[in-house]
Coordinates of C-alpha atoms and ligand atoms in Angstrom, one line a residue:
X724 CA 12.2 -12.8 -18.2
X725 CA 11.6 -9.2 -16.2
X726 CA 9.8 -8.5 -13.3
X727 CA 8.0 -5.7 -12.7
X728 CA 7.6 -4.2 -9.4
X729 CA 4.9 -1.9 -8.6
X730 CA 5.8 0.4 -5.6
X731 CA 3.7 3.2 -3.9
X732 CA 6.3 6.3 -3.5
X733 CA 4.4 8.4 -0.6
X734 CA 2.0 7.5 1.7
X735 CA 0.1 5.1 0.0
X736 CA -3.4 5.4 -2.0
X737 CA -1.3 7.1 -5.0
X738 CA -3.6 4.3 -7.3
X739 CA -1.7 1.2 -7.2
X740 CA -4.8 -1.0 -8.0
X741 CA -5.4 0.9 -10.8
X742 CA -1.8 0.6 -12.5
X743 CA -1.5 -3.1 -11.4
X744 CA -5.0 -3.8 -13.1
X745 CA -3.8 -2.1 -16.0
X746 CA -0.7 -3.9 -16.6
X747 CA -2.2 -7.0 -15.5
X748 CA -3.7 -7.5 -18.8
X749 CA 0.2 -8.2 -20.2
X750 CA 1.4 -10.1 -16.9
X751 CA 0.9 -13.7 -16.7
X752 CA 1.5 -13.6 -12.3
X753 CA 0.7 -11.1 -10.4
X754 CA 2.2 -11.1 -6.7
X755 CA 1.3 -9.4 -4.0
X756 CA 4.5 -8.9 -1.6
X757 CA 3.6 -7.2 2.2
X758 CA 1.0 -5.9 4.1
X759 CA -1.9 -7.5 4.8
X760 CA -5.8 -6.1 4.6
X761 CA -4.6 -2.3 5.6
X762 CA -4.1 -2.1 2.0
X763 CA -7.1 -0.8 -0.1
X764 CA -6.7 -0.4 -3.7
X765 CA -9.3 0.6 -6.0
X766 CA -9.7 -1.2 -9.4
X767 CA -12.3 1.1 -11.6
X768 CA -13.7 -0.4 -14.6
X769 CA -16.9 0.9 -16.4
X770 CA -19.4 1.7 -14.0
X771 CA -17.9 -0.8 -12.0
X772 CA -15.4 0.0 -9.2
X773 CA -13.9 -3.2 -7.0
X774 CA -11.9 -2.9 -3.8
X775 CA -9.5 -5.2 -2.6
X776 CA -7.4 -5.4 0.5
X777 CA -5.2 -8.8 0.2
X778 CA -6.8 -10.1 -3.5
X779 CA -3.9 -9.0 -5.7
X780 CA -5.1 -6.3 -7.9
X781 CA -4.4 -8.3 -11.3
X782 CA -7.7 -10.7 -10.3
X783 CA -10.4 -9.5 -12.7
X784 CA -7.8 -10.3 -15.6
X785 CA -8.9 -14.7 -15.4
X786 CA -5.5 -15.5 -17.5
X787 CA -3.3 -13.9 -15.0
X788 CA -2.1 -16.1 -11.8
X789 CA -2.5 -14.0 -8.5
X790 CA -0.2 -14.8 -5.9
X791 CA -0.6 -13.9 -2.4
X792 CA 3.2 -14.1 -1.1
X793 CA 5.0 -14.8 1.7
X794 CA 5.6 -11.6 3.0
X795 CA 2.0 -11.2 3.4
X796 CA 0.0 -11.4 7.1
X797 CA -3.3 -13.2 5.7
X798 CA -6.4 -12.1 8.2
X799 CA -8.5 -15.2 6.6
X800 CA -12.0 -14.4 7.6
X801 CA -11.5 -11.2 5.3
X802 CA -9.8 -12.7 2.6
X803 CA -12.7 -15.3 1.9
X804 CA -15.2 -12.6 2.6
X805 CA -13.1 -10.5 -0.4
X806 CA -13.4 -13.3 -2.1
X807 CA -16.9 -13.9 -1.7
X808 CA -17.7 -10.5 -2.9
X809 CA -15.4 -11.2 -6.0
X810 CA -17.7 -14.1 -6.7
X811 CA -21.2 -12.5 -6.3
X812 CA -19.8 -10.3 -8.4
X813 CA -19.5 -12.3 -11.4
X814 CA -15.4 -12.5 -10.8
X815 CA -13.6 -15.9 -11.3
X816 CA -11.6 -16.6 -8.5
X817 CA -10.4 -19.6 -9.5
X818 CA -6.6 -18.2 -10.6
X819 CA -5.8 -16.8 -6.3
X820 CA -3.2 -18.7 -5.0
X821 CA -1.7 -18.0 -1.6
X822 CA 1.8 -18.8 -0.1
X823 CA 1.6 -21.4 2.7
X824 CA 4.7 -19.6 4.3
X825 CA 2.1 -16.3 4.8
X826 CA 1.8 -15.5 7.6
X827 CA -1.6 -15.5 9.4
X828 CA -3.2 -12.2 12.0
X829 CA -5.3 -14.5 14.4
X830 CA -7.7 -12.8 16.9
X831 CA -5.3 -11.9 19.4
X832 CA -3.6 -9.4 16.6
X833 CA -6.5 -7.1 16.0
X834 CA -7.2 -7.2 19.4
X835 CA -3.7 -6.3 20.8
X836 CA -3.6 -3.4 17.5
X837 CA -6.4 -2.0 18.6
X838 CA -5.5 -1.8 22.8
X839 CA -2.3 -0.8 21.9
X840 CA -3.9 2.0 20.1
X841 CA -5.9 3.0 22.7
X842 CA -2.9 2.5 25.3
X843 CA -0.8 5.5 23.1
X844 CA -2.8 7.5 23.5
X845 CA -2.2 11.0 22.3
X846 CA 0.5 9.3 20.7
X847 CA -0.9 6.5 18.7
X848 CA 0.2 6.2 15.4
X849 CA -3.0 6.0 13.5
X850 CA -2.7 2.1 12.4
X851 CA -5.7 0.7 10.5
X852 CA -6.5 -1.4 13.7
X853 CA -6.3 -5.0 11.8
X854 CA -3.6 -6.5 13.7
X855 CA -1.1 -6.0 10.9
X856 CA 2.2 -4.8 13.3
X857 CA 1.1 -7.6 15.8
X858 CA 1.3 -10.0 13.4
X859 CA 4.8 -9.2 12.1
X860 CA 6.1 -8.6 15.4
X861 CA 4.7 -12.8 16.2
X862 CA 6.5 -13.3 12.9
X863 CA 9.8 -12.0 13.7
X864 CA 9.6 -13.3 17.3
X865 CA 9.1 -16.7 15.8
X866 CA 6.0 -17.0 17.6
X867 CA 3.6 -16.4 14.4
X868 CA 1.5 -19.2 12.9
X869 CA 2.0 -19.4 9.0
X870 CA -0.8 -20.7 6.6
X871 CA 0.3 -24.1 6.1
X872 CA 0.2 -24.5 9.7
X873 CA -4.0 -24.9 8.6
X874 CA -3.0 -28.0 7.1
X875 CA -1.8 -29.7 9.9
X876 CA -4.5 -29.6 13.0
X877 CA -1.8 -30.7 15.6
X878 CA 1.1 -28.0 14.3
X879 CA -1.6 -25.6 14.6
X880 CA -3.0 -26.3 18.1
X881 CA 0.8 -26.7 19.3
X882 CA 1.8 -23.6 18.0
X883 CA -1.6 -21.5 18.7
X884 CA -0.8 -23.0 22.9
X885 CA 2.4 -21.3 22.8
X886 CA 1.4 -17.6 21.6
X887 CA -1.5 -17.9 22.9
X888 CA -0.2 -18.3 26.3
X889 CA 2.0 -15.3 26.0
X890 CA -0.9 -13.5 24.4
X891 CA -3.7 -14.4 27.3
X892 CA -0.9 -13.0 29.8
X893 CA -0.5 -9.4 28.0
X894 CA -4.2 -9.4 27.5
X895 CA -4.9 -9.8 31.3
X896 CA -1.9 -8.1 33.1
X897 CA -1.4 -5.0 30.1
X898 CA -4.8 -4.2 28.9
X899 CA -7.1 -6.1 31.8
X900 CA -9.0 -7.6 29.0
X901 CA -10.4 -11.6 29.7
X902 CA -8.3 -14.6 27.9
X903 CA -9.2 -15.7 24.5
X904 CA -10.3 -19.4 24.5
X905 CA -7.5 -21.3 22.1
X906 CA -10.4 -24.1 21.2
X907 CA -12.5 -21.3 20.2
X908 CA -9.2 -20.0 17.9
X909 CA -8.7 -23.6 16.9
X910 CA -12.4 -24.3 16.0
X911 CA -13.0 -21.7 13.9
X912 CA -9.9 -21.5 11.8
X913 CA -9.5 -25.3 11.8
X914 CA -13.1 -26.3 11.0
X915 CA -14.1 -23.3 9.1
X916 CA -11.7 -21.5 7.5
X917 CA -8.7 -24.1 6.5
X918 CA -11.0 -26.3 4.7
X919 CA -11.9 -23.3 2.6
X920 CA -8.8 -21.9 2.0
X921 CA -6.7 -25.2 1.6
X922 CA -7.0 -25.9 -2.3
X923 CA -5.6 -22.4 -2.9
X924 CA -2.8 -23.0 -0.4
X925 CA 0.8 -22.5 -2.7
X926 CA 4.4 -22.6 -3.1
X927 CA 4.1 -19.6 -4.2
X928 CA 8.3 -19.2 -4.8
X929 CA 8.2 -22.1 -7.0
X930 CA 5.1 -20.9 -9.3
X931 CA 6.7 -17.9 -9.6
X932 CA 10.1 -19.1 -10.7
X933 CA 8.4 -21.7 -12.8
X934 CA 6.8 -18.6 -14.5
X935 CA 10.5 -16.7 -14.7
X936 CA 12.0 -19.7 -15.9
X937 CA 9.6 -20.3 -18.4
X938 CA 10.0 -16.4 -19.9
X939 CA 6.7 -15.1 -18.5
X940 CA 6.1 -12.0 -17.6
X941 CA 5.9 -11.3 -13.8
X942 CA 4.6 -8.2 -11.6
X943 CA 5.2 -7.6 -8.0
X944 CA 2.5 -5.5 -6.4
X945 CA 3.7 -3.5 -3.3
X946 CA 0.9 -2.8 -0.7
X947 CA 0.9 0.4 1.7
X948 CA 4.5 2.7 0.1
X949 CA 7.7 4.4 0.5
X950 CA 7.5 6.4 3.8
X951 CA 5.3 3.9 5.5
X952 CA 8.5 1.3 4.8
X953 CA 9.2 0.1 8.0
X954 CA 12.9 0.7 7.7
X955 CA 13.2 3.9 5.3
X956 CA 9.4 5.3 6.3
X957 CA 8.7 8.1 8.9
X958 CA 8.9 5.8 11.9
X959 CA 7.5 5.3 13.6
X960 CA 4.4 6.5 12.2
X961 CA 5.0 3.4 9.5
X962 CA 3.6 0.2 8.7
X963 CA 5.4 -3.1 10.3
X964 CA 6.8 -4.2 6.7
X965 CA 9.1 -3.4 4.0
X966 CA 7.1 -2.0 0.7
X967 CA 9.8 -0.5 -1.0
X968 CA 11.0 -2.9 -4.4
X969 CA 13.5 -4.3 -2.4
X970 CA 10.9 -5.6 -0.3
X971 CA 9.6 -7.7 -3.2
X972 CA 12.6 -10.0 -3.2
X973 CA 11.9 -11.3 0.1
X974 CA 8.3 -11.2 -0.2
X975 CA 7.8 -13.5 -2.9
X976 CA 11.0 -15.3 -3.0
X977 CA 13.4 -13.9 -6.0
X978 CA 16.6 -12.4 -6.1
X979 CA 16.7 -8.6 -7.8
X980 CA 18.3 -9.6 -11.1
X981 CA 14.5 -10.4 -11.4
X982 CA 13.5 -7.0 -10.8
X983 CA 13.9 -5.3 -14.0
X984 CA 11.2 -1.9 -14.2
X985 CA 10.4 -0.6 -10.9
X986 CA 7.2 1.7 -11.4
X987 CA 6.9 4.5 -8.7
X988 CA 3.2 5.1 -8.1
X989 CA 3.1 8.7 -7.3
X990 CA 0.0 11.5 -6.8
X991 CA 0.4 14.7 -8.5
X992 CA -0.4 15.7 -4.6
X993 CA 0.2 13.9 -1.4
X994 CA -1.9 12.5 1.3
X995 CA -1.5 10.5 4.3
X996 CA -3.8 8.8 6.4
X997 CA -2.7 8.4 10.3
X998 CA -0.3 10.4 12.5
X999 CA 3.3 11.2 11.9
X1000 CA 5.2 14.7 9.8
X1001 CA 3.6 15.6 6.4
X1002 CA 5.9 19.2 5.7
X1003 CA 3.6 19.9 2.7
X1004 CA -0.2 19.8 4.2
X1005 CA -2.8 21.7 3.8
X1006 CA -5.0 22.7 6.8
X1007 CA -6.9 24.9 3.9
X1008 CA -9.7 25.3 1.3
X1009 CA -6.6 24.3 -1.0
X1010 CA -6.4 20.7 1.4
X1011 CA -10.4 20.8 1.4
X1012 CA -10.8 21.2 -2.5
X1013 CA -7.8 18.5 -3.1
X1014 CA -10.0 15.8 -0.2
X1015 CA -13.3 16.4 -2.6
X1016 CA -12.0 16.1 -5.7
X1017 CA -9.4 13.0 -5.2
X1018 CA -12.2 11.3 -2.8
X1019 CA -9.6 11.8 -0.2
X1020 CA -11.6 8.9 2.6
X1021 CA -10.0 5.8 3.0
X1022 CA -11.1 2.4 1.2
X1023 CA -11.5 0.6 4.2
X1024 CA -11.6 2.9 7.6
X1025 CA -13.2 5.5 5.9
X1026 CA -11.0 8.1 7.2
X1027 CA -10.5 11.4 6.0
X1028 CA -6.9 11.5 4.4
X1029 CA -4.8 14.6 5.1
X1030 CA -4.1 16.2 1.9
X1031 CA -0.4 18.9 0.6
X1032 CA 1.3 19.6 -2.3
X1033 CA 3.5 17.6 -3.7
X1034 CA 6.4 16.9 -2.0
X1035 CA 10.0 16.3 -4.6
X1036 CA 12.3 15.8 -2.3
X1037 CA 10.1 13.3 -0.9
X1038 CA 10.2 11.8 -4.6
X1039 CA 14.2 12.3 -4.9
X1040 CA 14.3 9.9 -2.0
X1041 CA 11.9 7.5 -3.4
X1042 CA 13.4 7.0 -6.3
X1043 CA 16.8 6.4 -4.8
X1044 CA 15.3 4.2 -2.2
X1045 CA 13.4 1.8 -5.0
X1046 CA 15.6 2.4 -7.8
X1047 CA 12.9 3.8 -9.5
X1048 CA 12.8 3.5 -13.7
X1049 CA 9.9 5.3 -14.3
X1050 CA 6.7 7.0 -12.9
X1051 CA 3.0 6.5 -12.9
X1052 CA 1.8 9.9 -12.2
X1053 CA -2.4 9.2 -10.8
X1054 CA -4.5 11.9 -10.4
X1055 CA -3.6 14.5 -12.4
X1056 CA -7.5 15.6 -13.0
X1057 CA -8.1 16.4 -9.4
X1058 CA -5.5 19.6 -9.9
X1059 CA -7.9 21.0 -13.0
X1060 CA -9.7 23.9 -11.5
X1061 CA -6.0 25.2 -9.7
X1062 CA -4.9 28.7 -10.7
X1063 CA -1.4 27.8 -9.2
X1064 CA 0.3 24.2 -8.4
X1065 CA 2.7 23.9 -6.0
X1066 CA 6.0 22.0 -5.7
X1067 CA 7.7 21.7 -2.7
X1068 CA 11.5 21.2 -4.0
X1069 CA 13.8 21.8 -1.2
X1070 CA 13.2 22.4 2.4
X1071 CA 13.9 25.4 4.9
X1072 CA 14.9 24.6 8.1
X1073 CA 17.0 26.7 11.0
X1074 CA 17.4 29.4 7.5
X1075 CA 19.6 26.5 5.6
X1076 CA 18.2 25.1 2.6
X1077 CA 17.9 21.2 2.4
X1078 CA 17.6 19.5 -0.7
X1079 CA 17.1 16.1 0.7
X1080 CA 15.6 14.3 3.2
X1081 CA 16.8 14.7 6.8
X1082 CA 17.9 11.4 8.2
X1083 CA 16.8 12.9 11.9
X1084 CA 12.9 12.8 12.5
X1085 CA 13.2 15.6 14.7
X1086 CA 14.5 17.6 11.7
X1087 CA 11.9 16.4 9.3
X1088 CA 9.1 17.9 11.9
X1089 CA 10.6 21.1 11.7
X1090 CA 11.3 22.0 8.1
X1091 CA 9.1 24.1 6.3
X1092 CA 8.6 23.7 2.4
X1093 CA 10.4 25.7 -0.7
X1094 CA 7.7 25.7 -2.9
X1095 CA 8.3 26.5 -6.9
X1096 CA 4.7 27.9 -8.3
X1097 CA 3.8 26.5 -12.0
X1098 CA 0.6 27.6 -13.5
X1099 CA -2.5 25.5 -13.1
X1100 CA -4.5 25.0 -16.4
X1101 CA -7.9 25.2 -15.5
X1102 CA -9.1 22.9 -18.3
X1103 CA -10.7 19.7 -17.9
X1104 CA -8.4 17.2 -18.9
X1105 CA -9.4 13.7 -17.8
X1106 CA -10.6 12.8 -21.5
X1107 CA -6.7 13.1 -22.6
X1108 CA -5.5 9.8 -23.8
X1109 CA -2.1 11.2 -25.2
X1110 CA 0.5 14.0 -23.9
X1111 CA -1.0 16.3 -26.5
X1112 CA -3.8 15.9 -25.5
X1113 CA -3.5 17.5 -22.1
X1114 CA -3.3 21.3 -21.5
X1115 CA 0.1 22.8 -22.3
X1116 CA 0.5 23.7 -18.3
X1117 CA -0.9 20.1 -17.2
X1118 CA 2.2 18.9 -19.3
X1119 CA 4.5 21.0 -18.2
X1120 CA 3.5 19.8 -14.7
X1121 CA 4.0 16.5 -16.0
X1122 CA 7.3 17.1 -17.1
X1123 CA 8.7 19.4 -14.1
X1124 CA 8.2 16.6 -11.6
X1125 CA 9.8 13.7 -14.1
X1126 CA 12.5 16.5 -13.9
X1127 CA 12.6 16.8 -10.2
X1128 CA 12.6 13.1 -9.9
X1129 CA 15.2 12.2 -12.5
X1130 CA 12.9 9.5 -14.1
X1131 CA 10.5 10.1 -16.6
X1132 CA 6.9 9.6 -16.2
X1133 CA 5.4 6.7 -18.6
X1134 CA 1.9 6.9 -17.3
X1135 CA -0.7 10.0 -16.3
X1136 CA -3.6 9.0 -14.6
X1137 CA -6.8 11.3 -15.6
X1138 CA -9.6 9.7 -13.7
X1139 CA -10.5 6.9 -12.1
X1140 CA -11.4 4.5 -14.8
X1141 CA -8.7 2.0 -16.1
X1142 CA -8.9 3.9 -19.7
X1143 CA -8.4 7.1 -17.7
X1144 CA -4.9 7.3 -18.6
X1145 CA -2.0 9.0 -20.7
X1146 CA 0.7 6.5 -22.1
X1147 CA 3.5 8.8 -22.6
X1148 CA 6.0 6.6 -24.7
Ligands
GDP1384 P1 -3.9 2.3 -3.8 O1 -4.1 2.0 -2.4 O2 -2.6 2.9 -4.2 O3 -4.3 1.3 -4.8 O4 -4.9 3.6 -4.1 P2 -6.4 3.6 -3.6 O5 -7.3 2.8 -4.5 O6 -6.5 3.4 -2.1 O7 -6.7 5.2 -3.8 C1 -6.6 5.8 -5.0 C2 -8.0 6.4 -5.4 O8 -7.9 7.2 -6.5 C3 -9.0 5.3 -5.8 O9 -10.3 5.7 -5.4 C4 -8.9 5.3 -7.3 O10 -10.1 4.9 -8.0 C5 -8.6 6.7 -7.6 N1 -7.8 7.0 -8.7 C6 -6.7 6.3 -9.2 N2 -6.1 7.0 -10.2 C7 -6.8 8.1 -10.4 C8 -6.7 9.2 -11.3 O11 -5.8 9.3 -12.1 N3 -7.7 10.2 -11.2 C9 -8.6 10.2 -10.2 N4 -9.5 11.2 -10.1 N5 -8.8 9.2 -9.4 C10 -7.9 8.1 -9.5
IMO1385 P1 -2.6 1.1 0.5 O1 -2.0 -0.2 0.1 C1 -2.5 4.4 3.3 C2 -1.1 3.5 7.4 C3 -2.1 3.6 8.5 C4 -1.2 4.1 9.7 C5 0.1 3.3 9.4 C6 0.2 2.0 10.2 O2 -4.0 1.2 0.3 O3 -1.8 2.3 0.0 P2 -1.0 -0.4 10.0 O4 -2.4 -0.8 10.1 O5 -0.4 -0.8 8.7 O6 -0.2 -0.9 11.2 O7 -1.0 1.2 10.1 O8 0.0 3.0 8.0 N1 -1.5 2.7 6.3 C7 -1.9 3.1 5.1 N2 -2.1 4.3 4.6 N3 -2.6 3.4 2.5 C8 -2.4 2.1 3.0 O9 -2.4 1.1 2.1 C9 -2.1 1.9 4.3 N4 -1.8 0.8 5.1 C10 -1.5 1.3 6.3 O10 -3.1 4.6 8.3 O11 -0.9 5.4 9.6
MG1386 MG1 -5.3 2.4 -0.8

């Protein structure tokens, strides 16, 4: 049976928790695929509003299996804490597996993230400071310790000697910073945290194929988006993993044949949170108005994202990128009181038009935006619960950037709330 892959197509934070809740109520596995707790998305329901960083966002349904897959870098002491919450919070946790080939961000991650940071400089690239890239760069080092290796004391000690060693020596020599203690390490994530985590510890590949096999339906949930993609992103002002669909195969464990609708996640504006080229932003009251009404500050550093227009050739190449066969469009409502939207269709750069995205950086920092003008509709519109229900500009809006894209849009997002939402077909 299909599998769905939800995938972020700009800069993250376009409201992936909120489609991946949604859908969740029809999806018998959810799996997250990368990134670790620099994700934050948002799951609104009611009056209540939940955040999660490595819970997959299909949790508060209790018949739906959450996976936490392999591609994943698990920073435990934050997942039991989100777990906690979940708990006190009336949510049954009891349907959270997570992949024992995950790999884990120990101490010596978010401390190295953070110095390394600091080290940049002028150029640092803005990174959430959790030891996500660290953690990746252990992994493809072979030098990382996965989350099985909390069942097996010995492995763990053995393997935690070696980096750790390597670790103590860039610590004091790089950044002058004293050792960590590897029976402190040990102690804590052998004592405290692997008895805690250990009856949720997974194959994950084979639940999931057991659920394919069996005709169920299955979602992939992408963390982070597009131009953060380590490969295909902005680099390096990206995160240290792969979140396009693609990304999905290898970070749960099945081929693409299983990937059958790939859902772009896209803001009717753009943000970005961190360093690195943005052609369309704001410096503005138009940038100001779009950070108050979309609540611009991030779930979990509480940073101010830097808000532009919409950027379509951004989407174009999204869209090839993922294989995109539809759109969620999110946000739609925070555009209401706009006399004019803009769409940035095409760039300008040395007096040639481009109409997609330069391969060289250097080019992308230079370009300056073709913008088409549509009409803003000036009508609040987040009680729409069908197409005809939203202004006749809104939908034109709608249907201008389906056009630019080349996919059509299914959902519109209208608010927050998980009923906030136009289904279009
Ligand atoms: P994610 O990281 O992609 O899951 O997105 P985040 O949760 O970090 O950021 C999206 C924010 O926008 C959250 O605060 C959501 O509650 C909110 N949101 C999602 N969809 C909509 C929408 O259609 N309209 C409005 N106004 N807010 C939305
Ligand atoms: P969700 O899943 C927005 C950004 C950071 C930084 C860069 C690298 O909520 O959309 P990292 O800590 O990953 O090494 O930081 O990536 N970043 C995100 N921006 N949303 C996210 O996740 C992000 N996760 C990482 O701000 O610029
Ligand atoms: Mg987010």
């Amino acid at each position: 049976m299909p599998g769905t892959v939800v995938v972020g197509t700009q800069w993250g934070d376009e409201g992936k928790g909120k489609l991946t809740d949604l859908l969740a109520a029809t999806m018998d596995v959810v799996v997250r695929y990368q990134g670790g707790h620099n994700a934050g998305h948002t799951i609104v329901v009611g009056e209540q509003s939940f955040a999660v960083r490595l819970v997959p966002s299909g949790i508060l349904h209790p018949a739906t299996l959450n996976v936490i897959g392999n591609g994943v870098v698990v920073e435990p002491q934050v997942l039991l804490e989100e777990i906690a919450t979940l708990e006190a919070r009336g949510i049954d946790t009891s349907n959270l597996v997570i992949s024992g080939n995950a790999h884990l961000i120990l101490p010596y991650h978010q401390e190295i993230d953070q110095l390394a940071e600091r080290y940049l400089g002028r150029n640092k690239l803005g990174t959430t400071k959790g030891g996500i890239g660290p953690s990746y760069a252990d992994k493809a080092a072979r030098v990382g310790l996965r989350v099985q290796d909390l069942l097996d004391a010995k492995i763990f000690r053995q393997k935690l000697d070696v980096a750790l060693k390597e670790k103590n020596a860039i610590l004091a020599k790089i950044y002058n910073q004293l050792p960590l203690s590897a029976d402190d390490i040990a102690d804590r994530y052998l004592d405290e945290i692997a008895p805690r985590l250990e009856p949720r510890i997974a194959d994950s590949v084979h639940l999931v194929h057991q659920a394919l096999e069996a005709g169920k339906e299955v979602m992939f949930e992408g963390a982070q988006a597009t131009f953060l993609d380590l490969d295909h992103g902005t680099y390096p002002f990206v995160t240290s993993s792969n979140p396009v669909a693609g990304g999905a195969c290898a970070g749960a464990g099945v081929g693409p044949r299983h990937l059958e609708r790939i859902i772009g996640i896209t803001k009717a504006y753009l943000t970005r949170v961190g360093s690195g080229p943005f052609p369309t932003e704001l410096h503005d009251e138009m940038g100001d108005l779009l950070v108050e009404r979309g609540r611009e500050w991030g779930t979990n550093t509480g940073r101010r994202r830097r808000p532009g227009w919409f950027d379509a050739v951004m989407l174009r190449h999204a869209v090839r990128l993922n294989s995109l066969t539809d759109i969620f469009l999110t946000k739609l409502d925070v555009l209401d009181p706009c006399e004019v939207v803009k769409v940035c269709v095409a760039y300008e750069v040395d007096g040639a038009r481009l109409d997609h995205l330069p391969y060289h950086q250097s080019v992308l920092h230079k370009v300056r935006p073709v913008y088409e003008e549509l009409k803003g509709w000036q009508t609040d519109c987040s009680g729409a619960t069908t197409l005809d229900e939203l202004p006749p500009a809104a939908r034109d809006y709608v249907m201008f950037l389906a056009e630019q894209g080349g996919v059509p849009v299914s959902y519109v997002g209208v608010g927050p709330e998980r009923l906030q939402t136009v289904h279009v077909a």
